[in-house]
Coordinates of C-alpha atoms and ligand atoms in Angstrom, one line a residue:
M1 CA -37.6 -5.6 62.5
S2 CA -39.2 -5.4 59.1
P3 CA -42.5 -3.4 59.0
T4 CA -45.8 -5.2 58.2
Y5 CA -47.8 -3.7 55.3
T6 CA -51.1 -2.2 56.3
L7 CA -53.7 -0.1 54.5
A8 CA -53.4 3.6 55.1
E9 CA -56.0 3.2 57.8
G10 CA -53.8 0.7 59.6
C11 CA -55.8 -2.4 58.8
P12 CA -53.9 -5.5 57.7
Y13 CA -53.0 -5.6 53.9
P14 CA -52.1 -9.1 53.1
Q15 CA -51.8 -8.9 49.3
N16 CA -50.4 -5.7 47.9
T17 CA -50.1 -7.0 44.3
T18 CA -53.6 -8.3 43.8
S19 CA -57.0 -6.8 43.2
V20 CA -60.4 -8.2 43.6
Q21 CA -61.7 -9.3 40.2
L22 CA -64.5 -11.4 38.7
R23 CA -62.5 -14.3 37.4
N24 CA -62.8 -15.2 33.7
G25 CA -61.3 -18.7 33.4
S26 CA -57.7 -18.6 34.3
G27 CA -57.2 -14.9 33.4
G28 CA -58.2 -11.8 35.2
G29 CA -61.6 -10.2 34.7
L30 CA -63.8 -7.3 35.8
V31 CA -62.5 -5.4 38.8
L32 CA -65.0 -5.0 41.6
L33 CA -66.0 -1.6 43.1
Q34 CA -65.5 -3.2 46.5
D35 CA -61.8 -3.3 45.8
T36 CA -61.5 0.1 47.5
Q37 CA -57.7 -0.4 48.0
L38 CA -57.1 -0.5 44.3
I39 CA -59.2 2.7 44.0
E40 CA -57.3 4.2 46.9
T41 CA -54.0 3.3 45.3
L42 CA -54.9 4.8 41.9
A43 CA -56.6 7.8 43.4
H44 CA -53.6 8.6 45.6
F45 CA -51.2 8.3 42.7
A46 CA -53.2 10.8 40.7
R47 CA -52.9 13.2 43.6
E48 CA -49.2 12.8 44.3
R49 CA -48.1 16.1 42.8
I50 CA -48.5 19.4 44.6
P51 CA -48.4 22.6 42.7
E52 CA -44.9 23.2 41.4
R53 CA -43.3 26.5 42.6
V54 CA -43.9 29.1 39.9
V55 CA -40.3 30.1 40.2
H56 CA -37.4 28.3 41.9
A57 CA -38.9 24.8 41.1
K58 CA -35.6 22.9 40.5
A59 CA -33.5 22.5 43.7
A60 CA -31.1 20.7 45.8
G61 CA -31.3 20.8 49.6
A62 CA -29.4 19.9 52.7
Y63 CA -29.3 20.4 56.5
G64 CA -26.5 21.9 58.4
E65 CA -25.5 24.5 61.0
F66 CA -24.8 28.2 61.3
E67 CA -22.1 29.0 63.9
C68 CA -21.7 32.5 65.3
T69 CA -18.0 33.3 64.8
D70 CA -17.7 36.9 65.9
D71 CA -19.1 39.2 68.6
C72 CA -22.1 40.9 67.0
T73 CA -23.7 42.3 70.2
D74 CA -22.9 45.9 69.2
I75 CA -25.1 45.7 66.2
T76 CA -27.9 43.2 66.9
S77 CA -29.7 41.6 69.8
A78 CA -30.6 38.5 67.7
S79 CA -30.2 35.5 70.0
F80 CA -28.5 33.3 67.4
L81 CA -25.7 35.9 67.1
N82 CA -25.3 36.7 70.8
T83 CA -22.5 34.2 71.7
I84 CA -19.4 33.2 69.8
G85 CA -19.6 29.5 69.1
K86 CA -23.4 29.3 69.3
K87 CA -24.8 26.9 66.7
T88 CA -28.2 27.0 65.0
K89 CA -29.7 24.2 62.9
V90 CA -30.4 25.3 59.3
L91 CA -32.1 23.9 56.2
L92 CA -30.7 25.1 52.8
R93 CA -32.5 24.9 49.4
I94 CA -30.5 26.1 46.3
S95 CA -32.5 26.4 43.1
T96 CA -32.5 27.7 39.6
V97 CA -35.3 30.3 39.1
G98 CA -37.0 30.1 35.7
P99 CA -37.0 26.4 34.6
E100 CA -39.3 23.7 35.8
R101 CA -38.7 21.1 38.5
G102 CA -37.4 18.5 36.0
S103 CA -35.2 20.9 34.1
A104 CA -31.4 20.8 33.7
D105 CA -29.7 22.5 36.6
T106 CA -26.7 23.8 34.7
T107 CA -28.9 26.1 32.6
R108 CA -27.7 29.7 32.8
D109 CA -29.8 31.3 35.5
V110 CA -29.7 33.2 38.8
H111 CA -29.6 30.7 41.6
G112 CA -31.9 31.0 44.7
W113 CA -30.5 30.5 48.1
A114 CA -33.3 29.8 50.6
M115 CA -32.3 29.0 54.1
K116 CA -34.3 28.4 57.3
L117 CA -32.5 29.0 60.6
Y118 CA -34.3 27.2 63.4
T119 CA -33.2 29.7 66.1
D120 CA -34.1 29.6 69.8
E121 CA -36.4 32.6 69.0
G122 CA -38.3 31.0 66.1
N123 CA -37.5 30.7 62.5
L124 CA -35.5 33.2 60.5
D125 CA -35.5 32.7 56.7
W126 CA -32.9 34.0 54.4
V127 CA -34.3 34.0 50.9
F128 CA -31.3 35.2 48.9
N129 CA -29.7 34.7 45.5
N130 CA -26.2 34.0 44.2
T131 CA -26.1 37.5 42.8
P132 CA -25.9 40.7 45.0
V133 CA -28.5 42.6 42.8
F134 CA -31.7 41.9 41.0
F135 CA -33.3 42.6 37.6
V136 CA -36.1 45.0 38.9
R137 CA -36.6 47.3 41.8
D138 CA -40.4 47.6 41.5
P139 CA -42.5 44.6 42.7
I140 CA -45.2 45.2 40.1
K141 CA -42.7 44.1 37.5
F142 CA -41.8 40.8 39.2
P143 CA -44.4 38.6 37.4
S144 CA -43.6 40.1 34.0
L145 CA -39.9 39.6 34.5
N146 CA -40.4 36.0 35.3
R147 CA -42.8 35.3 32.5
S148 CA -40.3 36.8 30.0
H149 CA -37.7 34.3 31.2
K150 CA -40.2 31.4 30.9
R151 CA -42.1 29.8 28.0
H152 CA -43.8 31.7 25.3
P153 CA -47.6 31.6 25.6
Q154 CA -48.0 30.3 22.0
T155 CA -44.9 28.2 21.2
N156 CA -44.4 26.9 24.8
K157 CA -40.7 27.4 24.4
P158 CA -38.3 29.7 26.2
D159 CA -38.1 32.8 24.0
S160 CA -35.2 35.1 23.5
N161 CA -37.4 37.8 21.9
M162 CA -39.5 38.0 25.1
F163 CA -36.4 37.9 27.3
W164 CA -34.6 40.8 25.6
D165 CA -37.8 42.8 24.9
F166 CA -38.4 42.8 28.6
H167 CA -34.9 43.8 29.5
V168 CA -34.5 46.7 27.0
G169 CA -37.7 48.0 28.5
S170 CA -36.4 47.6 32.0
P171 CA -32.8 48.8 31.8
E172 CA -32.5 49.1 35.6
G173 CA -31.7 45.3 35.3
I174 CA -28.5 45.9 33.3
H175 CA -26.3 45.3 36.4
E176 CA -28.0 41.9 37.0
L177 CA -27.6 41.0 33.4
F178 CA -23.9 41.4 33.8
H179 CA -24.0 38.9 36.7
L180 CA -26.2 36.5 34.7
F181 CA -24.0 36.4 31.6
S182 CA -20.7 36.4 33.4
D183 CA -19.2 33.0 34.2
R184 CA -21.1 33.1 37.5
G185 CA -24.3 32.4 35.6
T186 CA -23.2 28.8 35.3
P187 CA -21.6 27.7 38.7
A188 CA -19.4 24.6 38.6
S189 CA -21.1 23.3 41.7
L190 CA -23.4 24.7 44.3
R191 CA -20.5 24.4 46.7
H192 CA -18.5 26.8 44.6
M193 CA -21.1 29.6 44.8
N194 CA -21.5 32.7 46.9
A195 CA -24.9 34.1 48.0
Y196 CA -26.1 37.6 48.9
S197 CA -29.1 39.1 50.6
G198 CA -29.5 41.6 47.8
H199 CA -32.0 43.5 49.9
T200 CA -31.0 45.8 52.6
Y201 CA -32.2 44.5 56.0
K202 CA -31.9 45.9 59.5
F203 CA -30.1 44.7 62.6
T204 CA -31.9 46.0 65.6
K205 CA -31.1 46.2 69.3
E206 CA -33.2 46.2 72.4
D207 CA -32.6 49.9 72.9
N208 CA -34.4 50.4 69.5
S209 CA -31.2 51.5 67.7
F210 CA -30.5 49.8 64.4
S211 CA -28.1 49.5 61.5
Y212 CA -28.8 48.8 57.9
I213 CA -27.1 45.6 56.7
K214 CA -26.5 43.5 53.5
V215 CA -25.5 39.9 54.0
H216 CA -22.7 38.1 52.0
I217 CA -22.2 34.4 52.1
K218 CA -18.9 33.4 50.6
T219 CA -17.8 29.8 49.8
Q220 CA -14.6 28.7 51.6
I221 CA -13.4 26.8 48.5
G222 CA -13.6 29.7 46.2
V223 CA -15.9 30.6 43.3
K224 CA -15.6 28.2 40.4
N225 CA -17.8 28.2 37.2
L226 CA -18.5 26.2 34.1
T227 CA -18.0 27.6 30.6
R228 CA -21.1 28.0 28.5
Q229 CA -20.1 25.0 26.5
E230 CA -19.5 22.8 29.5
A231 CA -22.9 23.8 31.0
V232 CA -24.8 23.1 27.8
K233 CA -23.1 19.6 27.5
L234 CA -23.9 18.7 31.1
A235 CA -27.5 19.9 30.7
G236 CA -27.9 17.2 28.1
E237 CA -25.8 14.5 29.6
D238 CA -26.6 14.9 33.3
P239 CA -29.4 17.3 33.9
D240 CA -29.2 16.8 37.7
Y241 CA -25.4 17.4 37.8
L242 CA -25.5 20.2 40.5
V243 CA -28.1 18.4 42.7
D244 CA -26.0 15.2 42.6
D245 CA -22.7 17.0 43.3
L246 CA -24.0 18.5 46.5
F247 CA -25.6 15.2 47.7
Q248 CA -22.5 13.2 47.0
A249 CA -20.2 15.7 48.6
I250 CA -22.2 15.6 51.8
K251 CA -22.6 11.8 51.7
K252 CA -18.8 11.5 51.5
G253 CA -18.3 13.9 54.5
N254 CA -16.9 16.6 52.2
Y255 CA -19.1 19.2 53.9
P256 CA -19.4 22.5 52.1
V257 CA -18.6 25.6 54.2
W258 CA -19.4 29.2 53.7
N259 CA -18.3 32.3 55.7
V260 CA -21.1 34.7 56.4
F261 CA -20.4 38.5 56.5
V262 CA -22.4 41.7 56.7
Q263 CA -21.9 45.2 55.4
V264 CA -23.1 47.6 58.1
M265 CA -24.4 51.2 57.4
S266 CA -25.7 53.6 60.0
P267 CA -29.1 55.4 59.4
E268 CA -27.2 58.7 59.1
Q269 CA -24.9 57.3 56.4
A270 CA -27.9 56.0 54.5
E271 CA -29.5 59.5 54.3
T272 CA -26.6 60.9 52.4
Y273 CA -25.2 57.8 50.6
K274 CA -24.8 58.1 46.9
W275 CA -26.9 55.0 46.2
N276 CA -30.5 54.4 47.2
I277 CA -30.1 51.6 49.7
F278 CA -33.6 50.4 49.1
D279 CA -32.9 49.8 45.3
M280 CA -32.2 46.2 44.8
T281 CA -30.3 46.8 41.6
K282 CA -27.4 48.4 43.4
V283 CA -24.6 47.1 45.6
W284 CA -22.7 48.9 48.4
P285 CA -19.1 49.0 47.1
H286 CA -16.8 47.1 49.4
S287 CA -14.5 50.1 49.6
D288 CA -17.4 52.1 51.2
F289 CA -18.7 49.4 53.5
P290 CA -16.2 46.6 54.2
L291 CA -17.4 43.0 55.0
R292 CA -17.6 42.1 58.7
Q293 CA -17.8 38.4 59.5
I294 CA -20.7 37.1 61.7
G295 CA -20.7 33.4 61.2
R296 CA -19.9 30.2 59.3
L297 CA -22.2 27.8 57.6
T298 CA -21.6 24.1 57.2
M299 CA -24.0 21.8 55.4
N300 CA -23.5 18.3 56.8
R301 CA -26.7 16.2 56.4
N302 CA -28.6 15.1 53.3
P303 CA -32.4 15.1 53.4
Q304 CA -33.9 11.8 54.3
N305 CA -36.9 12.3 52.0
Y306 CA -36.8 15.0 49.3
F307 CA -40.6 15.6 49.3
T308 CA -41.0 16.1 53.1
D309 CA -37.7 17.8 53.7
I310 CA -37.2 20.0 50.7
E311 CA -40.4 20.1 48.4
Q312 CA -42.6 20.9 51.4
A313 CA -40.2 23.5 52.8
A314 CA -41.6 27.0 52.6
F315 CA -39.4 30.0 53.0
S316 CA -40.3 33.7 53.4
P317 CA -38.3 36.8 54.0
S318 CA -41.1 37.8 56.4
N319 CA -39.9 35.1 58.9
M320 CA -37.8 37.2 61.2
V321 CA -36.6 37.0 64.7
P322 CA -36.0 39.8 67.2
G323 CA -32.8 41.7 66.2
W324 CA -33.5 41.3 62.5
A325 CA -36.0 43.5 60.6
P326 CA -37.0 44.5 57.2
S327 CA -36.0 47.7 55.5
A328 CA -38.2 49.9 53.3
D329 CA -37.0 48.2 50.1
P330 CA -40.2 47.8 48.1
M331 CA -39.2 44.5 46.6
L332 CA -38.6 43.1 50.1
Q333 CA -41.9 44.5 51.3
A334 CA -43.7 42.8 48.4
R335 CA -41.9 39.5 48.9
M336 CA -42.9 39.4 52.5
F337 CA -46.5 39.2 51.4
S338 CA -45.9 37.0 48.3
Y339 CA -43.9 34.1 49.7
P340 CA -46.3 33.1 52.5
D341 CA -49.1 33.6 50.0
A342 CA -47.4 31.1 47.6
A343 CA -47.0 28.6 50.4
R344 CA -50.6 28.8 51.4
Y345 CA -51.6 28.0 47.8
R346 CA -49.0 25.3 47.3
L347 CA -49.1 23.6 50.7
G348 CA -52.3 24.8 52.4
V349 CA -53.0 27.2 55.2
N350 CA -51.4 25.1 57.8
Y351 CA -48.0 24.8 56.1
Q352 CA -46.1 26.0 59.1
Q353 CA -47.1 22.7 60.9
L354 CA -45.3 20.5 58.4
P355 CA -42.2 19.0 60.0
T356 CA -39.7 20.8 57.8
N357 CA -41.3 24.2 58.5
R358 CA -42.0 23.7 62.2
A359 CA -40.1 26.0 64.5
S360 CA -37.8 24.2 67.0
V361 CA -39.2 26.3 69.9
P362 CA -42.7 25.9 71.4
V363 CA -45.3 27.6 69.1
Y364 CA -48.4 29.1 70.8
C365 CA -50.5 30.9 68.2
P366 CA -54.1 30.0 69.1
F367 CA -55.5 32.7 66.9
E368 CA -54.7 30.6 63.9
R369 CA -57.0 27.6 64.2
D370 CA -58.6 24.9 62.2
G371 CA -58.1 25.0 58.4
L372 CA -57.4 22.2 55.9
M373 CA -54.9 19.6 57.0
N374 CA -54.6 20.8 60.5
F375 CA -52.8 18.0 62.2
S376 CA -51.8 19.7 65.5
D377 CA -53.8 19.4 68.7
N378 CA -55.4 22.7 67.5
Y379 CA -54.8 24.3 71.0
G380 CA -57.5 22.2 72.5
A381 CA -60.0 24.2 74.5
D382 CA -57.9 27.4 74.7
P383 CA -59.6 30.7 73.7
N384 CA -59.6 31.2 70.0
Y385 CA -60.0 35.0 70.4
V386 CA -57.7 37.7 71.7
G387 CA -58.0 39.8 74.8
S388 CA -56.1 43.0 75.1
T389 CA -52.8 43.5 76.9
L390 CA -54.6 45.3 79.7
H391 CA -57.6 42.9 79.8
P392 CA -56.3 39.4 78.9
T393 CA -58.8 36.6 78.4
T394 CA -60.3 35.1 81.5
F395 CA -59.8 31.4 80.7
K396 CA -56.1 31.1 79.8
T397 CA -53.3 33.5 80.3
A398 CA -50.3 33.5 78.0
K399 CA -47.4 35.9 78.3
Q400 CA -46.8 38.6 75.7
G401 CA -43.9 37.9 73.4
Q402 CA -40.9 40.1 72.8
T403 CA -41.6 43.3 70.8
M404 CA -40.4 43.0 67.3
S405 CA -38.7 46.3 66.5
T406 CA -39.4 46.6 62.8
L407 CA -40.5 50.2 62.3
T408 CA -38.6 53.0 63.8
E409 CA -38.7 56.8 63.8
H410 CA -36.2 56.7 61.0
E411 CA -38.8 55.4 58.5
K412 CA -40.3 58.9 58.5
W413 CA -37.2 59.9 56.5
A414 CA -37.9 57.3 53.9
G415 CA -40.8 59.3 52.4
E416 CA -44.5 59.9 52.0
V417 CA -47.1 57.7 50.5
S418 CA -47.4 58.4 46.7
S419 CA -47.7 56.5 43.5
F420 CA -44.3 55.7 42.0
T421 CA -43.0 54.6 38.6
T422 CA -39.3 53.9 38.3
E423 CA -37.2 56.2 36.2
F424 CA -33.9 55.3 34.6
G425 CA -30.8 57.3 34.4
P426 CA -27.0 57.1 33.9
Q427 CA -26.6 55.9 37.5
D428 CA -28.3 52.6 36.5
F429 CA -25.4 51.8 34.2
E430 CA -22.6 52.9 36.6
Q431 CA -22.4 49.7 38.7
A432 CA -22.7 47.5 35.6
A433 CA -19.7 49.3 34.3
G434 CA -18.0 48.6 37.6
L435 CA -18.6 44.9 37.1
W436 CA -17.5 45.1 33.5
A437 CA -14.2 46.4 34.8
V438 CA -14.1 43.6 37.4
L439 CA -14.5 41.0 34.6
G440 CA -11.6 42.7 32.9
R441 CA -9.3 41.7 35.7
D442 CA -9.9 38.0 34.9
P443 CA -8.2 37.1 31.5
G444 CA -10.7 36.1 28.9
H445 CA -13.8 36.8 31.0
Q446 CA -15.0 39.8 29.0
D447 CA -14.7 37.7 25.8
R448 CA -16.6 34.8 27.4
F449 CA -19.3 37.3 28.6
I450 CA -19.7 38.6 25.0
G451 CA -19.9 35.0 23.7
N452 CA -22.6 34.1 26.3
I453 CA -24.7 37.1 25.4
A454 CA -24.2 36.6 21.6
D455 CA -25.2 32.9 22.0
H456 CA -28.5 33.9 23.6
L457 CA -29.2 37.1 21.6
S458 CA -28.6 35.4 18.2
S459 CA -32.0 33.6 18.5
V460 CA -33.8 37.0 18.7
T461 CA -35.6 37.2 15.4
H462 CA -36.3 40.9 15.3
L463 CA -33.5 43.0 14.0
R464 CA -34.7 46.2 15.7
L465 CA -34.8 44.4 19.1
R466 CA -31.3 43.2 18.7
A467 CA -30.3 46.8 17.7
R468 CA -31.8 48.1 20.9
V469 CA -29.8 45.5 23.0
Y470 CA -26.6 46.6 21.3
G471 CA -27.6 50.3 21.6
K472 CA -27.0 50.8 17.9
W473 CA -27.8 54.4 17.1
R474 CA -28.7 54.3 13.4
F475 CA -31.5 51.8 14.1
L476 CA -32.6 53.8 17.0
F477 CA -32.6 57.3 15.6
A478 CA -36.3 57.5 14.8
S479 CA -37.3 56.0 18.1
Y480 CA -34.9 58.2 19.9
I481 CA -36.4 61.4 18.5
C482 CA -39.9 60.2 19.4
A483 CA -38.8 59.4 22.9
C484 CA -37.2 62.8 23.4
V485 CA -40.3 64.5 22.1
D486 CA -42.4 62.4 24.4
T487 CA -40.4 62.7 27.6
G488 CA -38.0 65.5 27.0
L489 CA -35.3 63.1 28.2
I490 CA -33.0 60.6 26.7
N491 CA -34.9 57.3 26.9
Y492 CA -32.4 54.8 28.4
S493 CA -34.7 52.0 27.5
L494 CA -33.6 52.4 23.9
E495 CA -30.0 51.3 24.5
L496 CA -28.5 48.7 26.7
F497 CA -24.9 47.6 26.4
S498 CA -23.4 50.7 24.7
H499 CA -24.4 52.7 27.7
V500 CA -22.1 50.6 29.9
D501 CA -19.1 50.8 27.7
K502 CA -19.0 52.6 24.4
D503 CA -17.4 49.7 22.5
L504 CA -19.3 46.9 24.2
G505 CA -22.5 47.3 22.1
A506 CA -20.5 47.0 18.9
R507 CA -18.5 44.0 20.2
I508 CA -21.7 42.2 21.1
E509 CA -23.2 43.1 17.8
K510 CA -20.3 41.7 15.9
A511 CA -20.3 38.4 17.8
T512 CA -24.1 38.0 17.6
E513 CA -24.5 38.9 13.9
A514 CA -21.6 36.5 13.0
L515 CA -23.6 33.7 14.6
I516 CA -26.7 34.6 12.6
A517 CA -25.0 35.1 9.2
Ligands
NDP601 P1 -14.5 45.3 44.4 O1 -13.7 45.9 43.4 O2 -14.2 45.7 45.9 O3 -14.6 43.8 44.3 C1 -15.1 43.2 43.2 C2 -16.1 42.1 43.6 O4 -16.6 41.6 42.5 C3 -15.3 40.9 44.3 O5 -15.2 41.1 45.6 C4 -16.3 39.8 43.9 O6 -17.3 39.7 44.9 C5 -17.0 40.3 42.7 N1 -16.7 39.6 41.5 C6 -15.5 39.1 41.0 N2 -15.8 38.5 39.9 C7 -17.1 38.5 39.6 C8 -17.9 38.0 38.6 N3 -17.4 37.3 37.6 N4 -19.2 38.2 38.7 C9 -19.7 38.9 39.8 N5 -19.0 39.4 40.7 C10 -17.7 39.2 40.7 O7 -16.0 45.6 44.1 P2 -17.0 46.7 44.4 O8 -17.7 46.5 45.7 O9 -16.4 48.1 44.2 O10 -18.0 46.5 43.2 C11 -17.6 46.4 41.9 C12 -18.5 45.5 41.2 O11 -18.4 44.2 41.7 C13 -20.0 45.9 41.4 O12 -20.5 46.6 40.4 C14 -20.7 44.5 41.5 O13 -21.3 44.2 40.3 C15 -19.6 43.5 41.8 N6 -19.8 42.9 43.1 C16 -19.9 43.8 44.2 C17 -20.4 43.2 45.4 C18 -20.6 44.2 46.5 O14 -21.5 43.8 47.3 N7 -20.0 45.3 46.6 C19 -20.7 41.8 45.5 C20 -20.4 41.0 44.3 C21 -20.1 41.6 43.2 P3 -17.4 38.5 45.9 O15 -16.1 38.6 46.7 O16 -18.6 38.7 46.7 O17 -17.4 37.2 45.1

């Protein structure tokens, strides 16, 4: 049966194309203030936009399921992983990071992988990327990093000077730059992309034991990428290419599938491991910690309404279930604050009540009451204050939930409270060199990588900045001496690519300067 138009208050709305006017002969005339529906329609239109995400604005989304494929009970007590074959509903949102909501999605960028698992113990969010590492390891740098990838405060254009100036000053991100400028910076489709937790997390068990883990999500159809030229062409011709590809594939029943793995490390191994496992710029080499499958992910349903299903979705790495816990990674710790904070700003304090964010299990959280746009029953007359475990409130008794084992004795090993500024060293270039070698296994990939960098770097207008990116010593000599005097150390922020491979800086220089000449 066709619906009947009403006003938003439910009252009959007989004529939705007319407004109440003072007639002037046969034409229209002055609009009357009493036409409140016209005012309502215009006023609502002016308020349709909610704040755009400051990062990860452009996205595709879909629903699907996570299936536990392997016995994981030796490493976690998480309920969604406690039985082989158990399925959990998920919502996935894949985004670019820097550009705006209306931007072209084939733009070279890291891609965000935000996923909500509506488990039978509440929501678990995986807020991952399609790269296993990140540009910075200190959360204080996060806003600066993102601004340097966005628009210049004066010209309002993306700006290569800003981009490279940030990165030569933060060389811990060199490993991530290799991922970004490799072919994987422009995926051929979202279905052909892997994703990684980046952060170290913990799997915990009820006996309070735990393991450190990193998550790997690998596409079943293999990684496939666009060349720079293909990506640029598509950005002009079909700026929603990746969004549409995912939608059409699911619509046709060609459901994308990913296998989900973890690398598992014991606390004892962590204490002596070569790499700091709380440093988000480093991977755990596969040869040290092989992948172990835990599940399979199938995306099989398109959103019914983009705004309510995807735009209003709010993800946070702080949404965790028993059996899953944070590590001491400072970036993770900061994101656990920052993501819910962004959701409160963007969607309001009751964003967890929105249908797309609502847990699939009963929620009883009467200590969070009232607030803008509260459309729940607000817990009726239940106490809005807490009692203690020993002395519960008199008027309503609710059971205590399961203890979340997040902190353990092992954290004492992680260190004492102190102020900290990141330092750089040769170890920051080692894994980038490893990836450079990986690219060398794929014919032509190293040349394409150099071409991708040169294309971006050639719009840097400052010769000295370009020289710092290459790591070209004669331009750097004076700064180098100053840095040595200042710090007593070689300043790695003076050189980028020649630190990874001695010929690489020169090869990038040659390709870049040829484009400028
Ligand atoms: P291996 O030599 O065991 O394997 C290399 C890995 O590199 C592959 O498994 C693949 O990861 C990944 N890879 C292949 N081509 C590309 C590319 N164009 N861009 C990015 N990644 C690619 O690797 P190691 O574990 O010893 O690490 C070597 C380097 O590989 C690292 O420095 C890191 O940059 C990169 N890498 C490592 C990962 C890890 O967690 N150990 C994960 C991803 C990349 P996949 O199968 O996940 O696609």
